[in-house]
Amino acid sequence: MGGRCFLVTKNPDGSFSKTIGPECTDNFQIVENGFECNGSRWHSVEQAFQALKFPSQSIARGEIFDTSPKEHESDEDYGLRVWQLGQYREDSTMREDWQENKVKVMLLLNIAKYASDKDFQNQLLETIGQGIEAQPSTSNWTYWNSKIQLFIRKLLIENKDLAVIGEELSLCSCSEINEFLEN
């Protein structure tokens, strides 16, 4: 699920405060000109993630891929609409390898989104010195979405080329991806 991540700051008295983070930390964010990943152009990370749950020639994947934002539709409304399309469907079953691959897919989609727009990268870099905590979500996505944003920020701090890193990470196993994110 989406929603902007929170930025977590330690206050002088030792307490912590949360503020809403930049738009780039939202998987529901509609990318104006789209971004390329897995050989397709996507409107949002959430759209791509929900579509990629399903086999490549499935009705479900095609329907989600073809779902564009409506005129004046908010990021949240579009994100919820494609999220709903990706939930249990009688017309299609999820990929057999989905549970194993879903964190890797989410990471690669976010990397592709950030690689598509220098402004997204700069927005994420402006969060240096603050923690990043994803919005409450289904399953363990609060944990993984936080880790993904922090990992990409680390790559940007190290001045890594996200397009190259995305290609390299696509060759890694799912367990290697989880290790990278957890360290």
CSV table of N, CA, C and O in Angstrom, one decimal, residues 32-148:
chain,number,residue,atom,x,y,z
A,32,GLU,N,4.6,11.7,-13.5
A,32,GLU,CA,4.0,12.5,-14.6
A,32,GLU,C,4.2,11.8,-16.0
A,32,GLU,O,3.3,11.7,-16.8
A,33,ASN,N,5.4,11.5,-16.3
A,33,ASN,CA,5.7,10.9,-17.7
A,33,ASN,C,5.9,9.4,-17.6
A,33,ASN,O,6.4,8.8,-18.5
A,34,GLY,N,5.6,8.8,-16.4
A,34,GLY,CA,5.8,7.4,-16.2
A,34,GLY,C,7.2,7.0,-16.0
A,34,GLY,O,8.1,7.9,-16.1
A,35,PHE,N,7.5,5.8,-15.8
A,35,PHE,CA,8.9,5.3,-15.7
A,35,PHE,C,8.9,3.9,-16.3
A,35,PHE,O,7.9,3.2,-16.3
A,36,GLU,N,10.1,3.5,-16.7
A,36,GLU,CA,10.2,2.2,-17.4
A,36,GLU,C,10.8,1.2,-16.4
A,36,GLU,O,11.8,1.4,-15.7
A,37,CYS,N,10.2,0.0,-16.4
A,37,CYS,CA,10.7,-1.1,-15.7
A,37,CYS,C,10.1,-2.4,-16.2
A,37,CYS,O,8.9,-2.4,-16.6
A,38,ASN,N,10.9,-3.4,-16.3
A,38,ASN,CA,10.5,-4.7,-16.8
A,38,ASN,C,9.9,-4.6,-18.3
A,38,ASN,O,9.0,-5.3,-18.7
A,39,GLY,N,10.5,-3.7,-19.0
A,39,GLY,CA,10.1,-3.5,-20.4
A,39,GLY,C,8.8,-2.8,-20.7
A,39,GLY,O,8.3,-2.8,-21.8
A,40,SER,N,8.2,-2.2,-19.6
A,40,SER,CA,6.9,-1.5,-19.7
A,40,SER,C,7.0,-0.2,-19.1
A,40,SER,O,7.9,0.1,-18.2
A,41,ARG,N,6.1,0.7,-19.5
A,41,ARG,CA,6.0,2.1,-18.9
A,41,ARG,C,4.9,2.1,-17.9
A,41,ARG,O,3.8,1.7,-18.3
A,42,TRP,N,5.1,2.5,-16.7
A,42,TRP,CA,4.2,2.5,-15.6
A,42,TRP,C,3.8,3.9,-15.1
A,42,TRP,O,4.7,4.8,-15.2
A,43,HIS,N,2.6,4.1,-14.6
A,43,HIS,CA,2.2,5.4,-14.0
A,43,HIS,C,2.6,5.5,-12.6
A,43,HIS,O,2.9,6.6,-12.1
A,44,SER,N,2.7,4.4,-11.9
A,44,SER,CA,3.1,4.4,-10.4
A,44,SER,C,3.7,3.1,-10.0
A,44,SER,O,3.5,2.1,-10.7
A,45,VAL,N,4.5,3.1,-9.0
A,45,VAL,CA,5.1,1.9,-8.4
A,45,VAL,C,3.9,0.9,-8.1
A,45,VAL,O,4.0,-0.3,-8.4
A,46,GLU,N,2.9,1.4,-7.5
A,46,GLU,CA,1.8,0.5,-7.1
A,46,GLU,C,1.1,-0.1,-8.3
A,46,GLU,O,0.8,-1.3,-8.2
A,47,GLN,N,0.9,0.6,-9.3
A,47,GLN,CA,0.3,0.0,-10.5
A,47,GLN,C,1.2,-1.1,-11.0
A,47,GLN,O,0.7,-2.2,-11.3
A,48,ALA,N,2.5,-0.9,-11.1
A,48,ALA,CA,3.4,-1.9,-11.6
A,48,ALA,C,3.4,-3.1,-10.7
A,48,ALA,O,3.4,-4.3,-11.1
A,49,PHE,N,3.5,-2.8,-9.4
A,49,PHE,CA,3.6,-3.9,-8.4
A,49,PHE,C,2.4,-4.8,-8.5
A,49,PHE,O,2.5,-6.0,-8.5
A,50,GLN,N,1.2,-4.2,-8.5
A,50,GLN,CA,0.0,-5.0,-8.6
A,50,GLN,C,-0.1,-5.8,-9.9
A,50,GLN,O,-0.5,-7.0,-9.9
A,51,ALA,N,0.3,-5.2,-11.0
A,51,ALA,CA,0.2,-5.9,-12.3
A,51,ALA,C,1.2,-7.1,-12.3
A,51,ALA,O,0.9,-8.2,-12.8
A,52,LEU,N,2.4,-6.9,-11.8
A,52,LEU,CA,3.5,-7.9,-11.8
A,52,LEU,C,3.2,-9.1,-10.9
A,52,LEU,O,4.0,-10.0,-11.0
A,53,LYS,N,2.2,-9.0,-10.1
A,53,LYS,CA,1.8,-10.2,-9.3
A,53,LYS,C,1.3,-11.3,-10.2
A,53,LYS,O,1.3,-12.5,-9.8
A,54,PHE,N,0.9,-11.0,-11.4
A,54,PHE,CA,0.2,-11.9,-12.2
A,54,PHE,C,1.1,-12.3,-13.4
A,54,PHE,O,1.9,-11.6,-13.8
A,55,PRO,N,0.8,-13.5,-13.9
A,55,PRO,CA,1.6,-14.0,-15.1
A,55,PRO,C,1.5,-13.0,-16.3
A,55,PRO,O,0.5,-12.3,-16.4
A,56,SER,N,2.5,-13.0,-17.1
A,56,SER,CA,2.7,-12.0,-18.1
A,56,SER,C,1.5,-11.9,-19.1
A,56,SER,O,1.2,-10.8,-19.6
A,57,GLN,N,0.9,-13.0,-19.4
A,57,GLN,CA,-0.2,-13.0,-20.4
A,57,GLN,C,-1.6,-13.0,-19.8
A,57,GLN,O,-2.6,-13.2,-20.5
A,58,SER,N,-1.6,-12.8,-18.5
A,58,SER,CA,-2.9,-12.9,-17.8
A,58,SER,C,-3.8,-11.7,-18.0
A,58,SER,O,-3.4,-10.6,-18.3
A,59,ILE,N,-5.1,-11.9,-17.9
A,59,ILE,CA,-6.1,-10.8,-18.0
A,59,ILE,C,-5.8,-9.8,-16.9
A,59,ILE,O,-5.9,-8.6,-17.2
A,60,ALA,N,-5.6,-10.3,-15.7
A,60,ALA,CA,-5.4,-9.3,-14.6
A,60,ALA,C,-4.2,-8.4,-14.9
A,60,ALA,O,-4.3,-7.2,-14.7
A,61,ARG,N,-3.1,-8.9,-15.3
A,61,ARG,CA,-1.9,-8.1,-15.6
A,61,ARG,C,-2.2,-7.0,-16.7
A,61,ARG,O,-1.9,-5.9,-16.5
A,62,GLY,N,-2.9,-7.5,-17.7
A,62,GLY,CA,-3.2,-6.6,-18.8
A,62,GLY,C,-4.2,-5.5,-18.4
A,62,GLY,O,-4.0,-4.3,-18.7
A,63,GLU,N,-5.1,-5.9,-17.5
A,63,GLU,CA,-6.1,-4.9,-17.1
A,63,GLU,C,-5.5,-3.8,-16.2
A,63,GLU,O,-5.7,-2.6,-16.3
A,64,ILE,N,-4.6,-4.3,-15.3
A,64,ILE,CA,-3.9,-3.3,-14.4
A,64,ILE,C,-3.0,-2.4,-15.2
A,64,ILE,O,-2.9,-1.2,-15.0
A,65,PHE,N,-2.2,-3.0,-16.1
A,65,PHE,CA,-1.3,-2.3,-17.0
A,65,PHE,C,-2.1,-1.2,-17.8
A,65,PHE,O,-1.6,-0.1,-17.9
A,66,ASP,N,-3.3,-1.5,-18.2
A,66,ASP,CA,-4.1,-0.6,-19.0
A,66,ASP,C,-4.8,0.5,-18.2
A,66,ASP,O,-5.4,1.4,-18.8
A,67,THR,N,-4.7,0.4,-16.9
A,67,THR,CA,-5.4,1.3,-16.0
A,67,THR,C,-4.6,2.6,-15.8
A,67,THR,O,-3.6,2.6,-15.1
A,68,SER,N,-5.0,3.6,-16.5
A,68,SER,CA,-4.4,4.9,-16.4
A,68,SER,C,-5.1,5.8,-15.3
A,68,SER,O,-6.2,5.6,-15.0
A,69,PRO,N,-4.3,6.8,-14.8
A,69,PRO,CA,-5.0,7.7,-13.9
A,69,PRO,C,-6.1,8.5,-14.6
A,69,PRO,O,-5.9,8.9,-15.8
A,70,LYS,N,-7.1,8.8,-14.0
A,70,LYS,CA,-8.2,9.6,-14.5
A,70,LYS,C,-7.8,11.1,-14.4
A,70,LYS,O,-7.0,11.4,-13.5
A,71,GLU,N,-8.4,11.9,-15.2
A,71,GLU,CA,-8.1,13.4,-15.1
A,71,GLU,C,-8.4,13.8,-13.7
A,71,GLU,O,-9.5,13.6,-13.2
A,72,HIS,N,-7.4,14.5,-13.1
A,72,HIS,CA,-7.6,15.1,-11.8
A,72,HIS,C,-7.7,14.1,-10.7
A,72,HIS,O,-8.0,14.4,-9.5
A,73,GLU,N,-7.4,12.8,-11.0
A,73,GLU,CA,-7.4,11.8,-9.9
A,73,GLU,C,-6.2,11.9,-9.0
A,73,GLU,O,-5.1,12.1,-9.5
A,74,SER,N,-6.4,11.8,-7.7
A,74,SER,CA,-5.3,12.0,-6.8
A,74,SER,C,-4.4,10.7,-6.8
A,74,SER,O,-4.8,9.6,-7.3
A,75,ASP,N,-3.2,10.9,-6.3
A,75,ASP,CA,-2.3,9.7,-6.2
A,75,ASP,C,-2.9,8.6,-5.4
A,75,ASP,O,-2.9,7.5,-5.7
A,76,GLU,N,-3.5,9.1,-4.3
A,76,GLU,CA,-4.1,8.1,-3.3
A,76,GLU,C,-5.3,7.3,-4.0
A,76,GLU,O,-5.4,6.1,-3.9
A,77,ASP,N,-6.2,8.1,-4.7
A,77,ASP,CA,-7.3,7.4,-5.3
A,77,ASP,C,-6.9,6.5,-6.4
A,77,ASP,O,-7.4,5.4,-6.6
A,78,TYR,N,-5.9,6.9,-7.2
A,78,TYR,CA,-5.4,6.0,-8.3
A,78,TYR,C,-4.7,4.8,-7.7
A,78,TYR,O,-4.9,3.7,-8.1
A,79,GLY,N,-3.9,5.0,-6.7
A,79,GLY,CA,-3.2,3.9,-6.0
A,79,GLY,C,-4.1,2.9,-5.4
A,79,GLY,O,-3.9,1.7,-5.5
A,80,LEU,N,-5.2,3.4,-4.8
A,80,LEU,CA,-6.2,2.5,-4.2
A,80,LEU,C,-6.9,1.7,-5.3
A,80,LEU,O,-7.2,0.5,-5.1
A,81,ARG,N,-7.1,2.4,-6.4
A,81,ARG,CA,-7.9,1.7,-7.5
A,81,ARG,C,-7.0,0.6,-8.1
A,81,ARG,O,-7.6,-0.5,-8.3
A,82,VAL,N,-5.7,0.8,-8.3
A,82,VAL,CA,-4.9,-0.3,-8.9
A,82,VAL,C,-4.6,-1.3,-7.8
A,82,VAL,O,-4.5,-2.5,-8.1
A,83,TRP,N,-4.5,-0.9,-6.5
A,83,TRP,CA,-4.3,-1.9,-5.4
A,83,TRP,C,-5.5,-2.8,-5.4
A,83,TRP,O,-5.4,-4.0,-5.4
A,84,GLN,N,-6.7,-2.3,-5.5
A,84,GLN,CA,-7.9,-3.1,-5.5
A,84,GLN,C,-7.9,-4.1,-6.7
A,84,GLN,O,-8.3,-5.2,-6.5
A,85,LEU,N,-7.5,-3.6,-7.9
A,85,LEU,CA,-7.5,-4.5,-9.0
A,85,LEU,C,-6.5,-5.7,-8.8
A,85,LEU,O,-6.6,-6.7,-9.4
A,86,GLY,N,-5.5,-5.5,-8.0
A,86,GLY,CA,-4.5,-6.5,-7.7
A,86,GLY,C,-4.8,-7.5,-6.6
A,86,GLY,O,-4.1,-8.4,-6.4
A,87,GLN,N,-6.0,-7.3,-6.0
A,87,GLN,CA,-6.4,-8.2,-4.9
A,87,GLN,C,-7.0,-9.5,-5.5
A,87,GLN,O,-7.1,-9.6,-6.7
A,88,TYR,N,-7.4,-10.4,-4.7
A,88,TYR,CA,-7.9,-11.7,-5.2
A,88,TYR,C,-8.8,-11.5,-6.4
A,88,TYR,O,-9.7,-10.7,-6.4
A,89,ARG,N,-8.5,-12.3,-7.4
A,89,ARG,CA,-9.3,-12.3,-8.6
A,89,ARG,C,-9.6,-13.7,-9.1
A,89,ARG,O,-8.7,-14.5,-9.1
A,90,GLU,N,-10.8,-13.9,-9.5
A,90,GLU,CA,-11.2,-15.2,-10.0
A,90,GLU,C,-10.7,-15.5,-11.4
A,90,GLU,O,-10.5,-16.6,-11.7
A,91,ASP,N,-10.4,-14.4,-12.1
A,91,ASP,CA,-10.0,-14.6,-13.5
A,91,ASP,C,-8.5,-14.8,-13.7
A,91,ASP,O,-8.1,-15.1,-14.8
A,92,SER,N,-7.8,-14.8,-12.6
A,92,SER,CA,-6.4,-15.0,-12.7
A,92,SER,C,-5.8,-15.4,-11.3
A,92,SER,O,-6.2,-14.9,-10.3
A,93,THR,N,-4.7,-16.2,-11.4
A,93,THR,CA,-4.0,-16.5,-10.1
A,93,THR,C,-2.7,-15.8,-10.2
A,93,THR,O,-2.1,-15.5,-11.2
A,94,MET,N,-2.2,-15.5,-9.0
A,94,MET,CA,-0.9,-14.8,-8.9
A,94,MET,C,0.2,-15.8,-9.4
A,94,MET,O,0.1,-17.0,-9.5
A,95,ARG,N,1.3,-15.1,-9.7
A,95,ARG,CA,2.5,-15.9,-10.1
A,95,ARG,C,2.9,-16.9,-9.0
A,95,ARG,O,2.8,-16.5,-7.8
A,96,GLU,N,3.3,-18.1,-9.4
A,96,GLU,CA,3.7,-19.1,-8.4
A,96,GLU,C,4.9,-18.6,-7.5
A,96,GLU,O,5.0,-19.0,-6.4
A,97,ASP,N,5.7,-17.8,-8.1
A,97,ASP,CA,6.9,-17.3,-7.4
A,97,ASP,C,6.8,-16.0,-6.7
A,97,ASP,O,7.7,-15.4,-6.2
A,98,TRP,N,5.5,-15.5,-6.6
A,98,TRP,CA,5.3,-14.1,-6.1
A,98,TRP,C,5.7,-13.9,-4.7
A,98,TRP,O,6.4,-12.9,-4.4
A,99,GLN,N,5.4,-14.8,-3.8
A,99,GLN,CA,5.7,-14.6,-2.4
A,99,GLN,C,7.2,-14.4,-2.2
A,99,GLN,O,7.7,-13.6,-1.4
A,100,GLU,N,8.0,-15.2,-2.9
A,100,GLU,CA,9.4,-15.1,-2.9
A,100,GLU,C,10.0,-13.9,-3.5
A,100,GLU,O,11.0,-13.3,-3.0
A,101,ASN,N,9.4,-13.4,-4.5
A,101,ASN,CA,9.9,-12.3,-5.3
A,101,ASN,C,9.4,-10.9,-5.0
A,101,ASN,O,9.9,-9.9,-5.5
A,102,LYS,N,8.3,-10.8,-4.2
A,102,LYS,CA,7.6,-9.5,-4.1
A,102,LYS,C,8.5,-8.4,-3.5
A,102,LYS,O,8.4,-7.2,-4.0
A,103,VAL,N,9.4,-8.6,-2.6
A,103,VAL,CA,10.2,-7.6,-2.0
A,103,VAL,C,11.2,-7.1,-3.1
A,103,VAL,O,11.5,-5.9,-3.3
A,104,LYS,N,11.8,-8.1,-3.8
A,104,LYS,CA,12.7,-7.7,-4.9
A,104,LYS,C,12.0,-6.9,-6.0
A,104,LYS,O,12.6,-5.9,-6.4
A,105,VAL,N,10.8,-7.3,-6.4
A,105,VAL,CA,10.1,-6.5,-7.4
A,105,VAL,C,9.8,-5.1,-6.9
A,105,VAL,O,10.0,-4.1,-7.6
A,106,MET,N,9.4,-4.9,-5.6
A,106,MET,CA,9.1,-3.6,-5.1
A,106,MET,C,10.4,-2.7,-5.1
A,106,MET,O,10.4,-1.6,-5.4
A,107,LEU,N,11.5,-3.3,-4.7
A,107,LEU,CA,12.8,-2.6,-4.7
A,107,LEU,C,13.1,-2.1,-6.1
A,107,LEU,O,13.5,-1.0,-6.4
A,108,LEU,N,13.1,-3.0,-7.1
A,108,LEU,CA,13.5,-2.7,-8.5
A,108,LEU,C,12.5,-1.6,-9.0
A,108,LEU,O,13.0,-0.8,-9.8
A,109,LEU,N,11.2,-1.7,-8.7
A,109,LEU,CA,10.3,-0.7,-9.2
A,109,LEU,C,10.6,0.7,-8.6
A,109,LEU,O,10.6,1.7,-9.3
A,110,ASN,N,10.9,0.7,-7.3
A,110,ASN,CA,11.3,2.0,-6.7
A,110,ASN,C,12.6,2.5,-7.3
A,110,ASN,O,12.7,3.8,-7.5
A,111,ILE,N,13.6,1.7,-7.5
A,111,ILE,CA,14.8,2.1,-8.1
A,111,ILE,C,14.6,2.7,-9.5
A,111,ILE,O,15.1,3.8,-9.8
A,112,ALA,N,13.7,2.0,-10.3
A,112,ALA,CA,13.4,2.5,-11.6
A,112,ALA,C,12.7,3.9,-11.5
A,112,ALA,O,13.0,4.8,-12.3
A,113,LYS,N,11.8,4.0,-10.6
A,113,LYS,CA,11.1,5.3,-10.4
A,113,LYS,C,12.1,6.4,-10.1
A,113,LYS,O,12.1,7.5,-10.7
A,114,TYR,N,12.9,6.2,-9.1
A,114,TYR,CA,13.9,7.2,-8.7
A,114,TYR,C,14.9,7.5,-9.8
A,114,TYR,O,15.3,8.6,-10.0
A,115,ALA,N,15.3,6.5,-10.6
A,115,ALA,CA,16.2,6.7,-11.7
A,115,ALA,C,15.6,7.5,-12.8
A,115,ALA,O,16.3,8.2,-13.5
A,116,SER,N,14.3,7.5,-12.9
A,116,SER,CA,13.6,8.3,-13.9
A,116,SER,C,13.5,9.8,-13.7
A,116,SER,O,13.2,10.5,-14.7
A,117,ASP,N,13.8,10.3,-12.5
A,117,ASP,CA,13.6,11.7,-12.2
A,117,ASP,C,14.6,12.2,-11.2
A,117,ASP,O,14.5,11.8,-10.0
A,118,LYS,N,15.5,13.1,-11.6
A,118,LYS,CA,16.5,13.6,-10.7
A,118,LYS,C,15.8,14.4,-9.5
A,118,LYS,O,16.3,14.4,-8.4
A,119,ASP,N,14.6,15.0,-9.7
A,119,ASP,CA,13.9,15.7,-8.6
A,119,ASP,C,13.5,14.7,-7.5
A,119,ASP,O,13.6,15.0,-6.4
A,120,PHE,N,13.1,13.5,-7.9
A,120,PHE,CA,12.8,12.5,-6.9
A,120,PHE,C,14.1,12.2,-6.1
A,120,PHE,O,14.0,12.0,-4.8
A,121,GLN,N,15.2,12.0,-6.8
A,121,GLN,CA,16.4,11.7,-6.1
A,121,GLN,C,16.8,12.8,-5.1
A,121,GLN,O,17.2,12.6,-4.0
A,122,ASN,N,16.7,14.1,-5.6
A,122,ASN,CA,17.0,15.2,-4.7
A,122,ASN,C,16.1,15.3,-3.5
A,122,ASN,O,16.5,15.6,-2.4
A,123,GLN,N,14.8,15.0,-3.7
A,123,GLN,CA,13.8,15.0,-2.6
A,123,GLN,C,14.2,14.0,-1.5
A,123,GLN,O,14.2,14.3,-0.3
A,124,LEU,N,14.6,12.8,-2.0
A,124,LEU,CA,15.0,11.8,-1.0
A,124,LEU,C,16.3,12.2,-0.3
A,124,LEU,O,16.4,12.0,0.9
A,125,LEU,N,17.2,12.8,-1.0
A,125,LEU,CA,18.5,13.2,-0.4
A,125,LEU,C,18.3,14.3,0.6
A,125,LEU,O,19.0,14.4,1.6
A,126,GLU,N,17.2,15.1,0.4
A,126,GLU,CA,16.9,16.1,1.4
A,126,GLU,C,16.4,15.6,2.8
A,126,GLU,O,16.4,16.3,3.8
A,127,THR,N,16.2,14.3,2.8
A,127,THR,CA,15.8,13.6,4.1
A,127,THR,C,17.0,13.1,4.9
A,127,THR,O,16.8,12.5,6.0
A,128,ILE,N,18.2,13.4,4.4
A,128,ILE,CA,19.4,12.9,5.1
A,128,ILE,C,19.4,13.4,6.6
A,128,ILE,O,19.0,14.6,6.8
A,129,GLY,N,19.7,12.6,7.5
A,129,GLY,CA,19.7,13.0,8.9
A,129,GLY,C,18.4,12.6,9.6
A,129,GLY,O,18.3,12.8,10.8
A,130,GLN,N,17.4,12.1,8.9
A,130,GLN,CA,16.2,11.7,9.4
A,130,GLN,C,15.9,10.3,9.1
A,130,GLN,O,16.3,9.7,8.1
A,131,GLY,N,15.2,9.6,10.0
A,131,GLY,CA,14.7,8.3,9.8
A,131,GLY,C,13.6,8.3,8.8
A,131,GLY,O,13.0,9.3,8.6
A,132,ILE,N,13.4,7.2,8.1
A,132,ILE,CA,12.2,7.0,7.2
A,132,ILE,C,11.4,5.9,7.7
A,132,ILE,O,11.9,4.8,7.8
A,133,GLU,N,10.1,6.1,7.9
A,133,GLU,CA,9.2,5.1,8.3
A,133,GLU,C,8.0,5.1,7.4
A,133,GLU,O,7.3,6.1,7.3
A,134,ALA,N,7.7,4.0,6.8
A,134,ALA,CA,6.6,3.9,5.9
A,134,ALA,C,5.3,3.9,6.6
A,134,ALA,O,5.2,3.6,7.8
A,135,GLN,N,4.3,4.3,5.9
A,135,GLN,CA,2.9,4.3,6.4
A,135,GLN,C,2.5,2.9,6.9
A,135,GLN,O,3.0,1.9,6.3
A,136,PRO,N,1.6,2.8,7.8
A,136,PRO,CA,1.1,1.4,8.2
A,136,PRO,C,0.5,0.8,6.9
A,136,PRO,O,-0.1,1.5,6.1
A,137,SER,N,0.7,-0.5,6.7
A,137,SER,CA,0.2,-1.1,5.5
A,137,SER,C,-0.1,-2.6,5.8
A,137,SER,O,-0.1,-3.0,7.0
A,138,THR,N,-0.5,-3.3,4.8
A,138,THR,CA,-0.8,-4.7,4.9
A,138,THR,C,0.5,-5.5,5.1
A,138,THR,O,1.6,-5.1,4.7
A,139,SER,N,0.3,-6.7,5.7
A,139,SER,CA,1.4,-7.6,5.9
A,139,SER,C,2.6,-6.9,6.5
A,139,SER,O,2.4,-6.2,7.5
A,140,ASN,N,3.8,-7.2,6.0
A,140,ASN,CA,5.0,-6.5,6.6
A,140,ASN,C,5.5,-5.4,5.7
A,140,ASN,O,6.7,-5.1,5.7
A,141,TRP,N,4.7,-4.8,4.9
A,141,TRP,CA,5.1,-3.7,4.0
A,141,TRP,C,5.6,-2.5,4.7
A,141,TRP,O,6.4,-1.7,4.1
A,142,THR,N,5.1,-2.2,5.9
A,142,THR,CA,5.7,-1.0,6.6
A,142,THR,C,7.2,-1.2,6.7
A,142,THR,O,7.9,-0.3,6.5
A,143,TYR,N,7.6,-2.4,7.2
A,143,TYR,CA,9.0,-2.7,7.3
A,143,TYR,C,9.7,-2.6,6.0
A,143,TYR,O,10.7,-1.9,5.9
A,144,TRP,N,9.2,-3.3,5.0
A,144,TRP,CA,10.0,-3.4,3.7
A,144,TRP,C,10.0,-2.0,3.0
A,144,TRP,O,11.0,-1.7,2.4
A,145,ASN,N,8.9,-1.3,3.0
A,145,ASN,CA,8.9,0.0,2.3
A,145,ASN,C,9.9,1.0,3.0
A,145,ASN,O,10.5,1.7,2.3
A,146,SER,N,10.0,0.9,4.3
A,146,SER,CA,11.0,1.7,5.0
A,146,SER,C,12.4,1.4,4.6
A,146,SER,O,13.2,2.2,4.3
A,147,LYS,N,12.6,0.1,4.6
A,147,LYS,CA,14.0,-0.4,4.2
A,147,LYS,C,14.3,0.0,2.8
A,147,LYS,O,15.5,0.4,2.5
A,148,ILE,N,13.4,-0.1,1.9
A,148,ILE,CA,13.6,0.2,0.5
A,148,ILE,C,14.0,1.7,0.3
A,148,ILE,O,15.0,2.0,-0.4
